[in-house]
mmCIF file of C-alpha atoms in Angstrom:
data_model
loop_
_atom_site.group_PDB
_atom_site.id
_atom_site.type_symbol
_atom_site.label_atom_id
_atom_site.label_comp_id
_atom_site.label_asym_id
_atom_site.label_seq_id
_atom_site.Cartn_x
_atom_site.Cartn_y
_atom_site.Cartn_z
ATOM 1 C CA MET A 4 78.382 113.682 122.667
ATOM 2 C CA GLY A 5 82.014 113.376 122.266
ATOM 3 C CA ALA A 6 84.518 113.563 119.278
ATOM 4 C CA VAL A 7 85.263 111.576 116.285
ATOM 5 C CA ILE A 8 88.730 111.469 114.771
ATOM 6 C CA ILE A 9 88.962 110.714 111.194
ATOM 7 C CA VAL A 10 92.425 109.379 110.319
ATOM 8 C CA ASP A 11 94.292 107.909 107.319
ATOM 9 C CA ALA A 12 95.624 104.196 107.653
ATOM 10 C CA LEU A 13 98.140 104.500 104.964
ATOM 11 C CA TRP A 14 99.788 107.460 102.458
ATOM 12 C CA GLY A 15 96.705 109.748 102.263
ATOM 13 C CA ASP A 16 94.380 110.718 99.511
ATOM 14 C CA SER A 17 91.850 108.127 100.533
ATOM 15 C CA GLY A 18 88.673 110.263 100.977
ATOM 16 C CA LYS A 19 88.696 111.698 104.840
ATOM 17 C CA GLY A 20 87.129 115.018 103.421
ATOM 18 C CA LYS A 21 84.337 112.892 102.119
ATOM 19 C CA VAL A 22 83.957 111.048 105.260
ATOM 20 C CA CYS A 23 84.068 114.385 107.170
ATOM 21 C CA ALA A 24 81.445 115.715 105.300
ATOM 22 C CA HIS A 25 79.093 112.667 105.301
ATOM 23 C CA LEU A 26 79.268 112.457 109.185
ATOM 24 C CA ALA A 27 78.608 116.212 109.524
ATOM 25 C CA ARG A 28 75.291 115.787 107.351
ATOM 26 C CA ARG A 29 74.454 112.507 108.811
ATOM 27 C CA ASP A 30 74.641 113.324 112.529
ATOM 28 C CA ASN A 31 74.277 117.342 111.990
ATOM 29 C CA VAL A 32 77.571 118.225 114.003
ATOM 30 C CA GLN A 33 78.036 121.234 115.887
ATOM 31 C CA LEU A 34 81.807 121.510 114.840
ATOM 32 C CA ALA A 35 84.623 119.938 112.408
ATOM 33 C CA VAL A 36 88.031 121.111 113.154
ATOM 34 C CA ARG A 37 91.242 120.404 111.014
ATOM 35 C CA ALA A 38 94.160 118.461 112.249
ATOM 36 C CA GLY A 39 97.049 117.900 110.194
ATOM 37 C CA ILE A 40 100.568 119.726 109.181
ATOM 38 C CA GLY A 41 99.347 122.406 107.273
ATOM 39 C CA THR A 42 97.924 123.261 103.607
ATOM 40 C CA ASN A 43 100.203 120.438 102.165
ATOM 41 C CA ALA A 44 97.499 118.246 101.762
ATOM 42 C CA GLY A 45 93.927 118.756 100.024
ATOM 43 C CA ALA A 46 90.653 117.258 100.441
ATOM 44 C CA SER A 47 88.206 116.853 97.580
ATOM 45 C CA VAL A 48 84.218 116.003 97.453
ATOM 46 C CA THR A 49 82.330 115.801 94.726
ATOM 47 C CA LEU A 50 78.482 116.408 95.641
ATOM 48 C CA ASP A 51 75.541 114.433 93.991
ATOM 49 C CA ASP A 52 75.204 117.385 91.379
ATOM 50 C CA GLY A 53 78.609 117.169 89.887
ATOM 51 C CA THR A 54 79.742 120.372 92.147
ATOM 52 C CA HIS A 55 83.494 119.574 92.825
ATOM 53 C CA ILE A 56 84.799 121.180 96.234
ATOM 54 C CA ARG A 57 88.600 121.377 97.077
ATOM 55 C CA ALA A 58 90.048 122.418 100.262
ATOM 56 C CA ARG A 59 93.603 122.544 101.884
ATOM 57 C CA GLN A 60 93.115 124.431 104.798
ATOM 58 C CA LEU A 61 89.629 124.090 106.147
ATOM 59 C CA PRO A 62 87.687 121.000 107.037
ATOM 60 C CA THR A 63 84.761 119.849 104.687
ATOM 61 C CA GLY A 64 82.307 119.671 107.925
ATOM 62 C CA TRP A 65 80.825 123.075 106.306
ATOM 63 C CA LEU A 66 78.770 121.136 103.579
ATOM 64 C CA ASN A 67 76.357 120.635 106.743
ATOM 65 C CA PRO A 68 74.710 124.000 106.878
ATOM 66 C CA SER A 69 74.933 124.008 110.567
ATOM 67 C CA THR A 70 78.331 122.933 111.234
ATOM 68 C CA ASN A 71 81.023 125.317 112.083
ATOM 69 C CA VAL A 72 84.649 124.855 111.276
ATOM 70 C CA ALA A 73 87.695 125.354 113.007
ATOM 71 C CA VAL A 74 91.490 124.984 112.294
ATOM 72 C CA GLY A 75 93.471 123.574 115.510
ATOM 73 C CA PRO A 76 96.815 125.610 116.815
ATOM 74 C CA GLY A 77 99.075 122.535 115.802
ATOM 75 C CA VAL A 78 97.951 123.429 112.055
ATOM 76 C CA LEU A 79 100.203 125.956 109.863
ATOM 77 C CA ILE A 80 97.964 128.342 108.460
ATOM 78 C CA ASP A 81 98.508 130.006 104.955
ATOM 79 C CA PRO A 82 96.555 133.148 105.327
ATOM 80 C CA THR A 83 96.158 133.476 101.420
ATOM 81 C CA VAL A 84 94.807 129.824 101.416
ATOM 82 C CA PHE A 85 92.661 130.436 104.403
ATOM 83 C CA ALA A 86 91.005 133.724 103.515
ATOM 84 C CA ASP A 87 90.393 132.175 99.708
ATOM 85 C CA GLU A 88 88.374 129.133 101.191
ATOM 86 C CA VAL A 89 86.491 131.680 103.590
ATOM 87 C CA GLU A 90 85.443 133.593 100.863
ATOM 88 C CA ARG A 91 85.013 130.618 98.138
ATOM 89 C CA PHE A 92 82.918 128.443 100.521
ATOM 90 C CA GLY A 93 80.787 131.569 102.158
ATOM 91 C CA LEU A 94 82.005 130.674 105.635
ATOM 92 C CA ALA A 95 82.393 134.109 107.259
ATOM 93 C CA GLY A 96 80.903 134.041 110.805
ATOM 94 C CA LYS A 97 81.157 130.154 110.618
ATOM 95 C CA VAL A 98 85.253 129.693 110.569
ATOM 96 C CA PHE A 99 87.769 130.004 113.701
ATOM 97 C CA ALA A 100 91.278 129.660 113.863
ATOM 98 C CA ASP A 101 94.038 129.904 116.747
ATOM 99 C CA GLY A 102 96.080 132.604 117.421
ATOM 100 C CA ARG A 103 98.971 130.082 118.229
ATOM 101 C CA SER A 104 98.781 128.473 115.016
ATOM 102 C CA GLY A 105 101.995 128.786 112.865
ATOM 103 C CA ILE A 106 101.959 130.884 109.821
ATOM 104 C CA ILE A 107 103.551 129.819 106.261
ATOM 105 C CA ALA A 108 105.225 132.884 104.787
ATOM 106 C CA PRO A 109 105.713 133.474 101.078
ATOM 107 C CA GLU A 110 109.468 132.918 101.576
ATOM 108 C CA HIS A 111 108.262 129.101 103.106
ATOM 109 C CA VAL A 112 106.622 128.457 99.808
ATOM 110 C CA THR A 113 109.456 129.872 97.750
ATOM 111 C CA LEU A 114 112.067 127.647 99.630
ATOM 112 C CA ASP A 115 109.736 124.515 99.473
ATOM 113 C CA ARG A 116 109.886 124.770 95.708
ATOM 114 C CA THR A 117 113.544 125.760 95.380
ATOM 115 C CA ASP A 118 115.466 123.594 97.804
ATOM 116 C CA PRO A 119 116.828 120.551 95.807
ATOM 117 C CA HIS A 120 116.435 118.040 98.596
ATOM 118 C CA LEU A 121 113.101 118.680 98.971
ATOM 119 C CA VAL A 122 112.027 119.219 95.246
ATOM 120 C CA GLU A 123 114.245 116.114 94.099
ATOM 121 C CA THR A 124 114.376 113.966 96.780
ATOM 122 C CA VAL A 125 111.328 114.128 98.994
ATOM 123 C CA ARG A 126 109.062 115.462 96.093
ATOM 124 C CA THR A 127 107.584 117.858 98.390
ATOM 125 C CA THR A 128 103.928 119.553 97.244
ATOM 126 C CA GLY A 129 105.666 122.778 97.328
ATOM 127 C CA SER A 130 103.370 124.199 99.983
ATOM 128 C CA GLY A 131 105.732 125.860 102.358
ATOM 129 C CA THR A 132 104.621 123.532 105.123
ATOM 130 C CA GLY A 133 107.934 121.923 106.134
ATOM 131 C CA PRO A 134 109.996 125.193 106.190
ATOM 132 C CA ALA A 135 107.370 126.580 108.076
ATOM 133 C CA ARG A 136 107.280 124.071 110.611
ATOM 134 C CA ALA A 137 111.014 124.294 110.809
ATOM 135 C CA ASP A 138 110.661 127.842 111.809
ATOM 136 C CA LEU A 139 108.346 127.275 114.198
ATOM 137 C CA VAL A 140 110.223 124.839 116.085
ATOM 138 C CA LEU A 141 113.043 127.193 116.175
ATOM 139 C CA ARG A 142 110.617 129.809 117.593
ATOM 140 C CA LYS A 143 111.269 132.140 114.631
ATOM 141 C CA ALA A 144 107.874 131.743 112.577
ATOM 142 C CA GLN A 145 104.847 134.257 113.120
ATOM 143 C CA GLN A 146 101.807 133.068 114.610
ATOM 144 C CA ALA A 147 98.209 133.828 113.514
ATOM 145 C CA LYS A 148 97.651 136.437 116.418
ATOM 146 C CA ASP A 149 100.676 138.085 114.618
ATOM 147 C CA VAL A 150 98.672 138.407 111.319
ATOM 148 C CA PRO A 151 95.697 141.151 111.559
ATOM 149 C CA ALA A 152 94.081 139.806 108.348
ATOM 150 C CA LEU A 153 93.008 136.771 110.934
ATOM 151 C CA GLY A 154 92.082 138.772 113.799
ATOM 152 C CA GLU A 155 88.490 138.521 113.129
ATOM 153 C CA TYR A 156 88.631 134.828 113.323
ATOM 154 C CA LEU A 157 90.832 133.711 116.516
ATOM 155 C CA THR A 158 89.447 131.828 119.312
ATOM 156 C CA ASP A 159 90.906 129.430 121.652
ATOM 157 C CA VAL A 160 90.280 126.305 119.674
ATOM 158 C CA PRO A 161 91.186 123.735 122.091
ATOM 159 C CA ARG A 162 88.624 125.275 124.582
ATOM 160 C CA LEU A 163 85.993 125.427 121.706
ATOM 161 C CA VAL A 164 86.714 121.705 120.685
ATOM 162 C CA ASN A 165 86.478 120.265 124.405
ATOM 163 C CA GLU A 166 83.598 122.473 125.529
ATOM 164 C CA THR A 167 81.765 121.570 122.253
ATOM 165 C CA ALA A 168 82.473 117.825 122.577
ATOM 166 C CA SER A 169 80.984 117.925 126.051
ATOM 167 C CA THR A 170 77.518 118.804 124.863
ATOM 168 C CA GLY A 171 77.501 117.747 121.007
ATOM 169 C CA THR A 172 79.649 116.272 118.512
ATOM 170 C CA VAL A 173 83.025 117.232 117.168
ATOM 171 C CA LEU A 174 84.931 115.865 114.142
ATOM 172 C CA VAL A 175 88.528 116.148 113.925
ATOM 173 C CA GLU A 176 89.708 115.833 110.422
ATOM 174 C CA GLY A 177 93.122 114.730 109.972
ATOM 175 C CA SER A 178 95.136 114.919 106.981
ATOM 176 C CA GLN A 179 97.796 113.098 104.925
ATOM 177 C CA GLY A 180 98.335 109.368 106.145
ATOM 178 C CA THR A 181 99.601 107.339 109.237
ATOM 179 C CA MET A 182 102.504 105.853 107.053
ATOM 180 C CA LEU A 183 103.761 109.361 106.183
ATOM 181 C CA SER A 184 104.214 110.322 109.508
ATOM 182 C CA LEU A 185 107.848 111.779 110.297
ATOM 183 C CA SER A 186 108.579 109.717 113.617
ATOM 184 C CA LEU A 187 106.718 106.580 112.852
ATOM 185 C CA SER A 188 107.137 105.431 109.206
ATOM 186 C CA SER A 189 110.127 103.449 108.227
ATOM 187 C CA ASP A 190 110.504 105.503 104.702
ATOM 188 C CA TYR A 191 112.330 108.726 106.406
ATOM 189 C CA PRO A 192 113.429 111.021 104.498
ATOM 190 C CA PHE A 193 109.953 110.251 102.227
ATOM 191 C CA THR A 194 107.615 111.369 105.170
ATOM 192 C CA THR A 195 105.735 114.707 105.997
ATOM 193 C CA SER A 196 106.947 117.060 108.262
ATOM 194 C CA GLY A 197 104.928 115.736 111.317
ATOM 195 C CA ASN A 198 102.940 112.749 112.736
ATOM 196 C CA CYS A 199 99.612 111.808 111.052
ATOM 197 C CA THR A 200 97.610 109.329 113.815
ATOM 198 C CA SER A 201 94.733 109.503 115.641
ATOM 199 C CA ALA A 202 97.063 110.630 118.887
ATOM 200 C CA ALA A 203 98.548 113.375 116.899
ATOM 201 C CA ALA A 204 95.060 114.723 115.515
ATOM 202 C CA MET A 205 94.085 114.806 119.092
ATOM 203 C CA ASP A 206 97.408 116.824 119.890
ATOM 204 C CA ASP A 207 96.918 119.327 116.876
ATOM 205 C CA VAL A 208 93.533 120.434 118.146
ATOM 206 C CA GLY A 209 94.016 120.438 121.767
ATOM 207 C CA LEU A 210 91.417 117.712 122.403
ATOM 208 C CA SER A 211 91.182 115.713 125.652
ATOM 209 C CA TRP A 212 91.345 111.767 125.266
ATOM 210 C CA GLN A 213 88.344 111.576 127.574
ATOM 211 C CA ARG A 214 86.320 113.346 124.973
ATOM 212 C CA VAL A 215 86.972 110.748 122.243
ATOM 213 C CA ASP A 216 84.453 108.739 121.382
ATOM 214 C CA ASP A 217 85.397 107.059 117.867
ATOM 215 C CA VAL A 218 88.236 106.822 115.736
ATOM 216 C CA VAL A 219 87.070 106.273 112.356
ATOM 217 C CA MET A 220 90.169 104.994 110.168
ATOM 218 C CA VAL A 221 89.740 105.339 106.486
ATOM 219 C CA VAL A 222 91.317 102.620 104.371
ATOM 220 C CA LYS A 223 91.750 103.110 100.674
ATOM 221 C CA ALA A 224 90.953 99.986 98.781
ATOM 222 C CA LEU A 225 93.664 100.504 96.133
ATOM 223 C CA PRO A 226 96.110 102.586 98.122
ATOM 224 C CA THR A 227 98.005 105.361 96.472
ATOM 225 C CA ARG A 228 101.001 107.500 97.246
ATOM 226 C CA SER A 229 102.087 111.066 96.206
ATOM 227 C CA GLY A 230 105.642 111.871 95.864
ATOM 228 C CA ALA A 231 108.542 109.782 96.594
ATOM 229 C CA GLY A 232 108.691 106.575 98.772
ATOM 230 C CA PRO A 233 108.043 102.829 98.550
ATOM 231 C CA LEU A 234 104.551 101.977 97.641
ATOM 232 C CA PRO A 235 104.033 97.914 97.906
ATOM 233 C CA PHE A 236 102.397 96.457 94.970
ATOM 234 C CA GLU A 237 102.653 99.518 92.833
ATOM 235 C CA LEU A 238 100.865 99.624 89.436
ATOM 236 C CA SER A 239 102.755 100.764 86.284
ATOM 237 C CA THR A 240 101.220 103.972 84.719
ATOM 238 C CA ASP A 241 100.055 101.769 81.884
ATOM 239 C CA GLU A 242 98.491 99.470 84.321
ATOM 240 C CA VAL A 243 96.628 102.188 85.963
ATOM 241 C CA ALA A 244 95.200 103.314 82.996
ATOM 242 C CA GLU A 245 93.988 100.213 81.781
ATOM 243 C CA ARG A 246 92.289 99.627 84.924
ATOM 244 C CA ALA A 247 90.511 103.176 84.621
ATOM 245 C CA VAL A 248 91.661 104.060 88.286
ATOM 246 C CA VAL A 249 93.784 107.230 87.249
ATOM 247 C CA GLU A 250 93.930 109.903 90.050
ATOM 248 C CA TYR A 251 95.584 113.248 90.290
ATOM 249 C CA GLY A 252 96.437 115.191 93.587
ATOM 250 C CA VAL A 253 94.169 117.952 94.884
ATOM 251 C CA VAL A 254 97.374 120.219 95.749
ATOM 252 C CA THR A 255 99.847 119.423 92.926
ATOM 253 C CA GLY A 256 97.925 117.786 90.266
ATOM 254 C CA ARG A 257 100.318 115.234 89.920
ATOM 255 C CA GLN A 258 99.088 111.981 88.740
ATOM 256 C CA ARG A 259 99.132 109.640 92.054
ATOM 257 C CA ARG A 260 100.934 106.289 92.170
ATOM 258 C CA LYS A 261 98.420 103.336 92.586
ATOM 259 C CA ALA A 262 98.931 99.742 94.245
ATOM 260 C CA ALA A 263 97.253 96.847 93.200
ATOM 261 C CA GLY A 264 96.356 96.093 96.830
ATOM 262 C CA ILE A 265 96.854 96.517 100.330
ATOM 263 C CA ALA A 266 99.791 95.759 102.092
ATOM 264 C CA TRP A 267 98.121 93.756 105.097
ATOM 265 C CA GLU A 268 101.277 94.244 107.573
ATOM 266 C CA LEU A 269 101.082 98.035 107.040
ATOM 267 C CA LEU A 270 97.510 98.066 107.689
ATOM 268 C CA GLU A 271 98.041 96.130 110.713
ATOM 269 C CA TYR A 272 100.715 98.402 112.051
ATOM 270 C CA ALA A 273 98.526 101.393 111.388
ATOM 271 C CA ALA A 274 95.572 100.055 113.448
ATOM 272 C CA MET A 275 97.915 99.253 116.290
ATOM 273 C CA LEU A 276 99.072 102.920 116.113
ATOM 274 C CA ASN A 277 95.598 104.643 115.626
ATOM 275 C CA GLY A 278 93.340 102.259 117.800
ATOM 276 C CA PRO A 279 90.388 102.572 115.033
ATOM 277 C CA THR A 280 86.606 101.703 116.616
ATOM 278 C CA GLN A 281 85.354 102.023 112.611
ATOM 279 C CA ILE A 282 86.572 101.575 109.686
ATOM 280 C CA ALA A 283 85.766 103.550 106.127
ATOM 281 C CA LEU A 284 86.381 101.503 103.260
ATOM 282 C CA THR A 285 86.698 103.827 100.448
ATOM 283 C CA PHE A 286 87.197 103.547 96.608
ATOM 284 C CA CYS A 287 85.560 99.962 96.526
ATOM 285 C CA ASP A 288 84.653 100.792 92.868
ATOM 286 C CA HIS A 289 88.626 100.620 92.020
ATOM 287 C CA VAL A 290 88.556 96.905 93.180
ATOM 288 C CA ASP A 291 85.433 95.920 91.623
ATOM 289 C CA PRO A 292 83.925 98.536 88.915
ATOM 290 C CA ALA A 293 80.347 96.501 89.126
ATOM 291 C CA VAL A 294 79.841 98.266 92.519
ATOM 292 C CA ARG A 295 80.313 102.168 91.154
ATOM 293 C CA GLY A 296 77.569 104.264 92.113
ATOM 294 C CA VAL A 297 75.852 101.343 94.574
ATOM 295 C CA ARG A 298 74.152 102.732 97.544
ATOM 296 C CA ALA A 299 72.474 99.958 98.999
ATOM 297 C CA PHE A 300 74.772 97.345 101.083
ATOM 298 C CA ASP A 301 72.607 94.521 100.062
ATOM 299 C CA GLU A 302 73.796 95.065 96.400
ATOM 300 C CA ILE A 303 77.563 94.837 97.129
ATOM 301 C CA SER A 304 79.425 92.145 95.219
ATOM 302 C CA GLU A 305 81.413 89.238 96.646
ATOM 303 C CA PRO A 306 84.868 90.577 95.904
ATOM 304 C CA VAL A 307 84.188 93.886 97.863
ATOM 305 C CA ARG A 308 82.402 91.948 100.559
ATOM 306 C CA GLU A 309 85.404 89.540 100.998
ATOM 307 C CA LEU A 310 87.587 92.729 101.057
ATOM 308 C CA ILE A 311 85.556 93.912 103.905
ATOM 309 C CA ARG A 312 86.047 90.640 105.706
ATOM 310 C CA ARG A 313 89.999 91.000 105.188
ATOM 311 C CA VAL A 314 90.236 94.343 106.424
ATOM 312 C CA GLU A 315 87.859 93.812 109.503
ATOM 313 C CA GLU A 316 90.023 90.465 110.202
ATOM 314 C CA VAL A 317 93.379 92.774 110.030
ATOM 315 C CA THR A 318 92.226 95.716 111.921
ATOM 316 C CA LYS A 319 89.964 94.412 114.362
ATOM 317 C CA ALA A 320 87.464 96.983 113.927
ATOM 318 C CA PRO A 321 84.128 96.944 112.134
ATOM 319 C CA VAL A 322 83.464 98.435 108.292
ATOM 320 C CA THR A 323 80.832 100.966 109.153
ATOM 321 C CA LEU A 324 81.132 102.934 106.089
ATOM 322 C CA LEU A 325 81.450 101.940 102.708
ATOM 323 C CA ASP A 326 82.347 104.281 99.567
ATOM 324 C CA THR A 327 81.510 102.984 96.076
ATOM 325 C CA GLY A 328 81.953 105.828 93.855
ATOM 326 C CA PRO A 329 83.098 109.591 93.284
ATOM 327 C CA ARG A 330 79.827 111.382 94.809
ATOM 328 C CA LEU A 331 78.984 112.105 98.276
ATOM 329 C CA GLY A 332 75.912 110.026 98.047
ATOM 330 C CA ASP A 333 78.080 107.099 97.111
ATOM 331 C CA LEU A 334 79.442 106.807 100.934
ATOM 332 C CA ILE A 335 76.693 104.101 102.438
ATOM 333 C CA ASP A 336 76.338 103.502 106.156
ATOM 334 C CA VAL A 337 76.933 99.479 106.440
ATOM 335 C CA PRO A 338 73.896 98.229 108.660
ATOM 336 C CA VAL A 339 74.576 97.111 112.051
ATOM 337 C CA LEU A 340 73.476 93.502 111.216
ATOM 338 C CA ALA A 341 76.006 93.296 108.387
ATOM 339 C CA GLN A 342 78.715 94.414 110.217
ATOM 340 C CA SER A 343 81.426 91.575 111.826
#
């Protein structure tokens, strides 16, 4: 019983949606709820049959058939994106939204895509989340309760989350990454429009700290960053291609910038901020292609084992999930005896 928060250590795109889907299936959880800013960050999951799932508004926990999903009141809702995902994923009767969530309107998207500072300096995703959040702070934005099309989905999500966590398991899927946090990153203005920590995720969904059982911090073996801002150990586009580790953003389709390794001082800072109890180490096949698709821990190579040891040393938390390839089944549970 209780809540499990899934949070990204660095700049996002680390596989939080994959982790959410895996845990929902493994533990047959009752509810997965989306935290984060809005629709400016996407999640993608590739099933073992090759089906590719892309989402921007709803958490991926619905990939377990008995898991309901919700959007927290601190998360902005784009009614068009919301409706598309409900229909595309067949979630009628299984999805909830909070009437207090702010709304991303068409004018917010237009502003996000035309404002010179946002487009040229920040290199925003153009989803409208920044302008919508600004209007919400100014108390000018609509809320979900003002949109008739959302009426059938509305409930008190914080009450749903806390009551469910008192008798079962709730997954809280964060978005983006700790080092993109508006108030905690040193990279302003190259940040998102809110914070992306475990505490922020709790706030986004109205979760009491007393209901938190675990914080799973997702660490990407070779970090990436979308948009502008510093990226330690950044590889050139030619180097990325030579290593065959090219990635593209879910929302923008832009090629992600890729690092040659983890900035350990930033990872330590992220661990301090988030207080992880577990680590999900993802994209390990980008460090050592020999482990691509490996699904048994005893077949993991020494370079990846060394990375596990270093990550555990820096974060002071055990690596409990290990990602070795693009498919959902490539995310494996690390045996307890193998955890430091």
